[in-house]
Coordinates of C-alpha atoms in Angstrom, one line a residue:
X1 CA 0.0 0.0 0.0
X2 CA 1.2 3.6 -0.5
X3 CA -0.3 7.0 0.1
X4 CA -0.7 9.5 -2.7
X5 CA -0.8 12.9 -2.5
X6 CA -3.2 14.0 -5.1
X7 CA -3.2 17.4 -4.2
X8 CA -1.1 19.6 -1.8
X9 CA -2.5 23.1 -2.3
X10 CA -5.0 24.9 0.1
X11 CA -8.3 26.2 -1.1
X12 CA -8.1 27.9 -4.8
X13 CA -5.3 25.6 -5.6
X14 CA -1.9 27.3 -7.0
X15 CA -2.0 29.6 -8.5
X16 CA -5.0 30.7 -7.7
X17 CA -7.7 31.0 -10.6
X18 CA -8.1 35.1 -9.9
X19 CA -4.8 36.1 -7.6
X20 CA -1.9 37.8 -8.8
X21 CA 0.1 38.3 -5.9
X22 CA 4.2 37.9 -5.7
X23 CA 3.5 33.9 -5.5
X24 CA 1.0 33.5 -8.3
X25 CA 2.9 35.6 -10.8
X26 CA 5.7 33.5 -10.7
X27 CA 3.1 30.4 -11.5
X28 CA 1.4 32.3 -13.9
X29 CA 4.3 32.8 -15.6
X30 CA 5.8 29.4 -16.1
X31 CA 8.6 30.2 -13.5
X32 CA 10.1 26.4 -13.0
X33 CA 10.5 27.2 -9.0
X34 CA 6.6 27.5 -8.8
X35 CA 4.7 24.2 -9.4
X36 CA 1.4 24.5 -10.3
X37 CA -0.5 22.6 -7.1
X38 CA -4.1 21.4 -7.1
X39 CA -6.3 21.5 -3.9
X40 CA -5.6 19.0 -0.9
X41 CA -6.6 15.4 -1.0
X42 CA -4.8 12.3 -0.2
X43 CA -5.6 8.5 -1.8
X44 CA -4.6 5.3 0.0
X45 CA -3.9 2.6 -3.0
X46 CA -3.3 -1.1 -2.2
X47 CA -3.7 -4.7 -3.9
X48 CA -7.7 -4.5 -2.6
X49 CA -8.6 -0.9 -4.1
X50 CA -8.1 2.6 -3.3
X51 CA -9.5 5.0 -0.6
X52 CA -9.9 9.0 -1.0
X53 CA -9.4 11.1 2.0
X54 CA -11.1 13.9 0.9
X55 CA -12.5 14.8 -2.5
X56 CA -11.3 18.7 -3.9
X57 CA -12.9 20.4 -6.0
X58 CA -10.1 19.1 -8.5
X59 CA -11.1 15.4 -7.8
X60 CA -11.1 14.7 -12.0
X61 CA -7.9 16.1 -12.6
X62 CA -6.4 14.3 -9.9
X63 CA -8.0 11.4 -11.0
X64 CA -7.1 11.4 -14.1
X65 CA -2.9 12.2 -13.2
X66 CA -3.2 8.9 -11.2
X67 CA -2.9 5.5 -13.3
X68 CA -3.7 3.6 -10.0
X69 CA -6.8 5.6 -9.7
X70 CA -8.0 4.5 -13.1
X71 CA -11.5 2.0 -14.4
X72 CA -10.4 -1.1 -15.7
X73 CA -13.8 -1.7 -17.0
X74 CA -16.8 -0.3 -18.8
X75 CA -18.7 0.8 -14.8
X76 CA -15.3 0.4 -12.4
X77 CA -13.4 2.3 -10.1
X78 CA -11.1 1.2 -7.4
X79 CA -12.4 3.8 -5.0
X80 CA -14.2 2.4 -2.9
X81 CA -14.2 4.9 0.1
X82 CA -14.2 8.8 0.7
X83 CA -13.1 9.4 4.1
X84 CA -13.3 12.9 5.3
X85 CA -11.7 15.1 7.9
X86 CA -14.0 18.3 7.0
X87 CA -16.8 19.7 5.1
X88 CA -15.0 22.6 4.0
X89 CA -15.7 22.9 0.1
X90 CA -11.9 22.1 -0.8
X91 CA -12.6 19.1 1.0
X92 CA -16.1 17.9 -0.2
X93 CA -16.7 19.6 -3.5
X94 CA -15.0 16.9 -5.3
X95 CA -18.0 14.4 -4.4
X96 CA -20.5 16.7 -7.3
X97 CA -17.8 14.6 -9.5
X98 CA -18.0 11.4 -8.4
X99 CA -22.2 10.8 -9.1
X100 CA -21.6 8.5 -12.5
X101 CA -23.1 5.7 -10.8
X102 CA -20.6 4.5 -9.0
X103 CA -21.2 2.9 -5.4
X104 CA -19.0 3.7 -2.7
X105 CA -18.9 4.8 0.9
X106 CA -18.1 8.1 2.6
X107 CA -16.8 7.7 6.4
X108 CA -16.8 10.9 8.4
X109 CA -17.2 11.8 12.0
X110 CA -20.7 13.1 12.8
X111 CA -20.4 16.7 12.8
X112 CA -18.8 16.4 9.2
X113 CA -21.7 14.4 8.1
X114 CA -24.2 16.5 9.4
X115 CA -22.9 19.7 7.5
X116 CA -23.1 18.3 4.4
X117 CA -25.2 14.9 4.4
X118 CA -28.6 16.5 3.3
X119 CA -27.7 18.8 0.5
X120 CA -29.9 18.0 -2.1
X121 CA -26.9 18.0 -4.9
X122 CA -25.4 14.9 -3.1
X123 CA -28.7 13.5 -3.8
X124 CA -27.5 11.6 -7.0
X125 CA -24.7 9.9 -5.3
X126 CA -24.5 6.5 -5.0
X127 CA -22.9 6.9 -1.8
X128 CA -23.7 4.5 1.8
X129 CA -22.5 7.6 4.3
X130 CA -21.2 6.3 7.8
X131 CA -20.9 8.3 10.9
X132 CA -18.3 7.5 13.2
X133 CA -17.0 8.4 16.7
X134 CA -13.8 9.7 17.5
X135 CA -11.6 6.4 16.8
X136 CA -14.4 4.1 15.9
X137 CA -12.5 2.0 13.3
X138 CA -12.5 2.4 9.4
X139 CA -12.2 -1.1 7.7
X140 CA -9.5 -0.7 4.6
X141 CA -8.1 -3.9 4.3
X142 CA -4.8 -5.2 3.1
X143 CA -3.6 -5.4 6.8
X144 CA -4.5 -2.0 7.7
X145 CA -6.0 0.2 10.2
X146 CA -7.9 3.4 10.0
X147 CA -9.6 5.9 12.4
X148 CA -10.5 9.8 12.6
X149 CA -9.9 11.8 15.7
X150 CA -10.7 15.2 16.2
X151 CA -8.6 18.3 15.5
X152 CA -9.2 21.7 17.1
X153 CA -10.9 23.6 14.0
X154 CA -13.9 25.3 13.2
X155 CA -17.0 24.7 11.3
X156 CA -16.9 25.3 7.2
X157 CA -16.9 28.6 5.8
X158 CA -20.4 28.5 4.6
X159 CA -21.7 27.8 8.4
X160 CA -19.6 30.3 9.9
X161 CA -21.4 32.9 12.3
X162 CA -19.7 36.4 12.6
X163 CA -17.3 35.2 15.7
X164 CA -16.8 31.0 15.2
X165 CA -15.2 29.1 17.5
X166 CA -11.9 28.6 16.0
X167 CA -10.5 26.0 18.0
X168 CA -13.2 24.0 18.3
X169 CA -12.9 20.1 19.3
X170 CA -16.3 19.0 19.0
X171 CA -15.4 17.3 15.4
X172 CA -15.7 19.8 12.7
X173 CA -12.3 19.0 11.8
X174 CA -10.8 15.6 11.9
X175 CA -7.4 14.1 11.5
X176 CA -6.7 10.5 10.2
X177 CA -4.3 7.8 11.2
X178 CA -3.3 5.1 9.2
X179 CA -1.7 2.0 10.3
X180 CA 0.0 -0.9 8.8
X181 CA 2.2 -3.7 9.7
X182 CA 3.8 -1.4 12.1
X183 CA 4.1 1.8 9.9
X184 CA 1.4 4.6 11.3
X185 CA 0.7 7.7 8.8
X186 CA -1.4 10.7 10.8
X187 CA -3.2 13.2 8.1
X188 CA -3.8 16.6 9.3
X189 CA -4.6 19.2 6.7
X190 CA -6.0 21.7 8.9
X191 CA -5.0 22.4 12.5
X192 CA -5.7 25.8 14.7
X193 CA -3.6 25.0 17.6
X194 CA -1.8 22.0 18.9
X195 CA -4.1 19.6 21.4
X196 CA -3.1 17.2 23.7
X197 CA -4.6 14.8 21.3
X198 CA -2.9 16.6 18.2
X199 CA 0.3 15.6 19.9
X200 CA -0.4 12.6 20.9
X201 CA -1.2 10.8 17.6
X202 CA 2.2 12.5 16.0
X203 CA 4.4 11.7 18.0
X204 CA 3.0 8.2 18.3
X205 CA 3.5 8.4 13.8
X206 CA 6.3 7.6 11.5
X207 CA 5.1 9.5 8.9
X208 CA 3.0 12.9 9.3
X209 CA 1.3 14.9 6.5
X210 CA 0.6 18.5 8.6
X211 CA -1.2 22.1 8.2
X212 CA 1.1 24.1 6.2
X213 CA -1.6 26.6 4.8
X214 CA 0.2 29.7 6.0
X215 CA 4.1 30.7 6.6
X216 CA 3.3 33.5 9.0
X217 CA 0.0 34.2 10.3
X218 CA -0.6 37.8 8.6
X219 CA 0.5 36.5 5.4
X220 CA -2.7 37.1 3.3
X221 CA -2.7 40.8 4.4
X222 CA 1.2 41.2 3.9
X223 CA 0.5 39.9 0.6
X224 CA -2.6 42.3 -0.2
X225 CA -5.1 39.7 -1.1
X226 CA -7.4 39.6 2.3
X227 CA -7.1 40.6 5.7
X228 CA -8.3 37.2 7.7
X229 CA -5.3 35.7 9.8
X230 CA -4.2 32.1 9.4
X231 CA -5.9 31.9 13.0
X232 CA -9.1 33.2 12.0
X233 CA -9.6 30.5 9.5
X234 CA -8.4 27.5 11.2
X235 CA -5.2 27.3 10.7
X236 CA -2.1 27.8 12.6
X237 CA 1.3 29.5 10.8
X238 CA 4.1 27.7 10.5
X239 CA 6.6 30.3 11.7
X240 CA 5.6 32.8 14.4
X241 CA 4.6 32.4 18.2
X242 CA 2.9 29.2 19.0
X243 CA 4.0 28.1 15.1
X244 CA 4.4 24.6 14.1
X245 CA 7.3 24.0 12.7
X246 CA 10.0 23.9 15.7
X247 CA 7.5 21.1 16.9
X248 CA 6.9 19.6 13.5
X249 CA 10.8 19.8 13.2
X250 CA 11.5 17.7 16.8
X251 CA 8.6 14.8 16.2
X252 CA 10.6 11.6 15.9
X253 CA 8.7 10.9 12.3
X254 CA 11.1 9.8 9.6
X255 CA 9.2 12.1 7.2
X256 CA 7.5 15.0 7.9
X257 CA 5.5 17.2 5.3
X258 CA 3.7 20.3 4.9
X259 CA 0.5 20.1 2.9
X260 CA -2.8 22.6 2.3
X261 CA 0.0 24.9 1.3
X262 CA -1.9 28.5 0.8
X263 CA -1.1 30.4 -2.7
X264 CA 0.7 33.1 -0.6
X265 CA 3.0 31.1 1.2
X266 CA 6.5 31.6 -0.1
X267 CA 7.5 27.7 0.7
X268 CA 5.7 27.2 -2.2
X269 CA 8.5 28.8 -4.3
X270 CA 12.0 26.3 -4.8
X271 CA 15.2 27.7 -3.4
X272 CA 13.2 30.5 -1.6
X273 CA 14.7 31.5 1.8
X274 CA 11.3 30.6 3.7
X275 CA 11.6 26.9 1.4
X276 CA 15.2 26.5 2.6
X277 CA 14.3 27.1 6.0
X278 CA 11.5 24.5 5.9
X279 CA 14.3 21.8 4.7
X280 CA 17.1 22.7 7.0
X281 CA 14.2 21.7 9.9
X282 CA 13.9 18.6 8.1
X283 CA 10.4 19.1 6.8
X284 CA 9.1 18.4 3.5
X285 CA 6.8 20.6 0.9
X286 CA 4.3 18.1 -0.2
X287 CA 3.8 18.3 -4.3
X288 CA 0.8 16.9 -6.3
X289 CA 1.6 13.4 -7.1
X290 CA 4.4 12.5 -4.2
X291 CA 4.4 8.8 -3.4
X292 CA 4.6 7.8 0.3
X293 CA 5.4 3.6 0.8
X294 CA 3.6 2.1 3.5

């Protein structure tokens, strides 16, 4: 089994369809240093099938960029699960995409299911939707174990009120551990501050796919496209009081990797001095497509 990241970008993707800034010129331009990146997701591929964890907006382009992803047959697919740690629309959109009458089921923690469950596009899904608890097992075969736990978050954009709870642990926002024959993966796209139970899952993980939406939490306002802070929408900076990469940086993980990486942030840019910082800690800058043995 490996896990594929399908896309490592934040919401909007990179470059972004209608930004400019310092980041997105370079992309817009063809600059090698600045890969274009499609919007987070993550697929677990094995012997028995594959499993999505999450489905962007982008789901068909990734898709499609992904032999192992491909039908083998007139009706086929060897997805047969959607797992999801949040009903943000970079995170669910993607399931508009998959309605072609193809059965499959979407695991999520309850809070995530009931933000999303009864929109009346879904309807044409063929999709069995199970509601977990925090660490309720996910069934994925091939020797493997699977669960969700909570991540301190907030509810999706679209159900905000004027002053949400941004560190929110009531399940919103999920994380996902992965476990086989003694290798554990933790997924955590989006984070707003470190919990006990944050912690405690990466430090228990050899490999850990983390938040790296923003560099520095005023980033979007430094960079003239919005004034909402990395801690306003859910996210904590990588760099910065209470940042996460000195404690990314110390985990004991043979790999650790940024991912949801926000248009703006500079890591996104090779050789840049933020990038080279990121490195020299010993962290990673996921890219669309990156293959991680299991």
């Amino acid at each position: 089994m490996k896990a594929v990241v399908l896309g490592s970008a934040a919401g909007g993707g990179f470059p972004q369809w209608n930004c400019r800034c310092a980041n997105c010129a370079l992309a817009w331009a063809g600059d090698p240093r600045a890969s274009w990146r499609t919007q987070s997701s993550l697929a677990l591929v094995g012997r028995d099938g594959a499993i999505l964890v999450n489905a962007s907006p982008d789901i068909g382009q990734q898709l499609r960029a992904t032999p192992a992803l491909w039908p083998q047959s007139a009706r086929h697919s060897p997805i047969s699960k959607v797992v999801l740690t949040s009903a943000e629309i970079d995170h669910v959109a993607g399931l508009l995409s998959l309605r072609e009458r193809h059965a499959f089921e979407i695991w999520t923690l309850d809070p995530i299911r009931a933000a999303i469950a009864d929109n009346p596009m879904l309807q044409p899904l063929q999709a069995n939707w199970v509601s977990l608890r925090p660490d309720d097992p996910i069934p994925a075969g091939e020797e493997t174990d699977m669960m969700l736990f909570p991540v301190p978050g907030k509810p999706p954009l679209y159900l905000e009120t004027p002053e949400p709870v941004t560190g929110s642990e009531d399940g919103e926002t999920a994380g996902l551990v992965v476990s086989r024959l003694g290798t554990r993966l933790v997924y955590i796209p989006g984070c707003a501050t470190l919990s006990a139970e944050v912690r405690r899952h990466a430090e228990q993980a050899d490999i850990v796919l983390f938040d790296g939406t923003l560099f520095q939490d005023d980033e979007m306002r430094l960079s003239g496209v919005g004034e909402k802070t990395g801690r306003r929408m859910g996210h904590m900076p990588m760099t910065g009081p209470g940042g996460s990469l000195d404690w990314l940086a110390a985990l004991k993980a043979s790999r650790k990797i940024y991912t949801h990486i926000n248009n703006t942030n500079p890591v996104l840019i090779e050789g840049s001095r933020e990038r080279r910082l990121v490195e020299s800690a010993g962290v990673e800058i996921a890219r669309d497509g990156m293959e991680i043995p299991l």
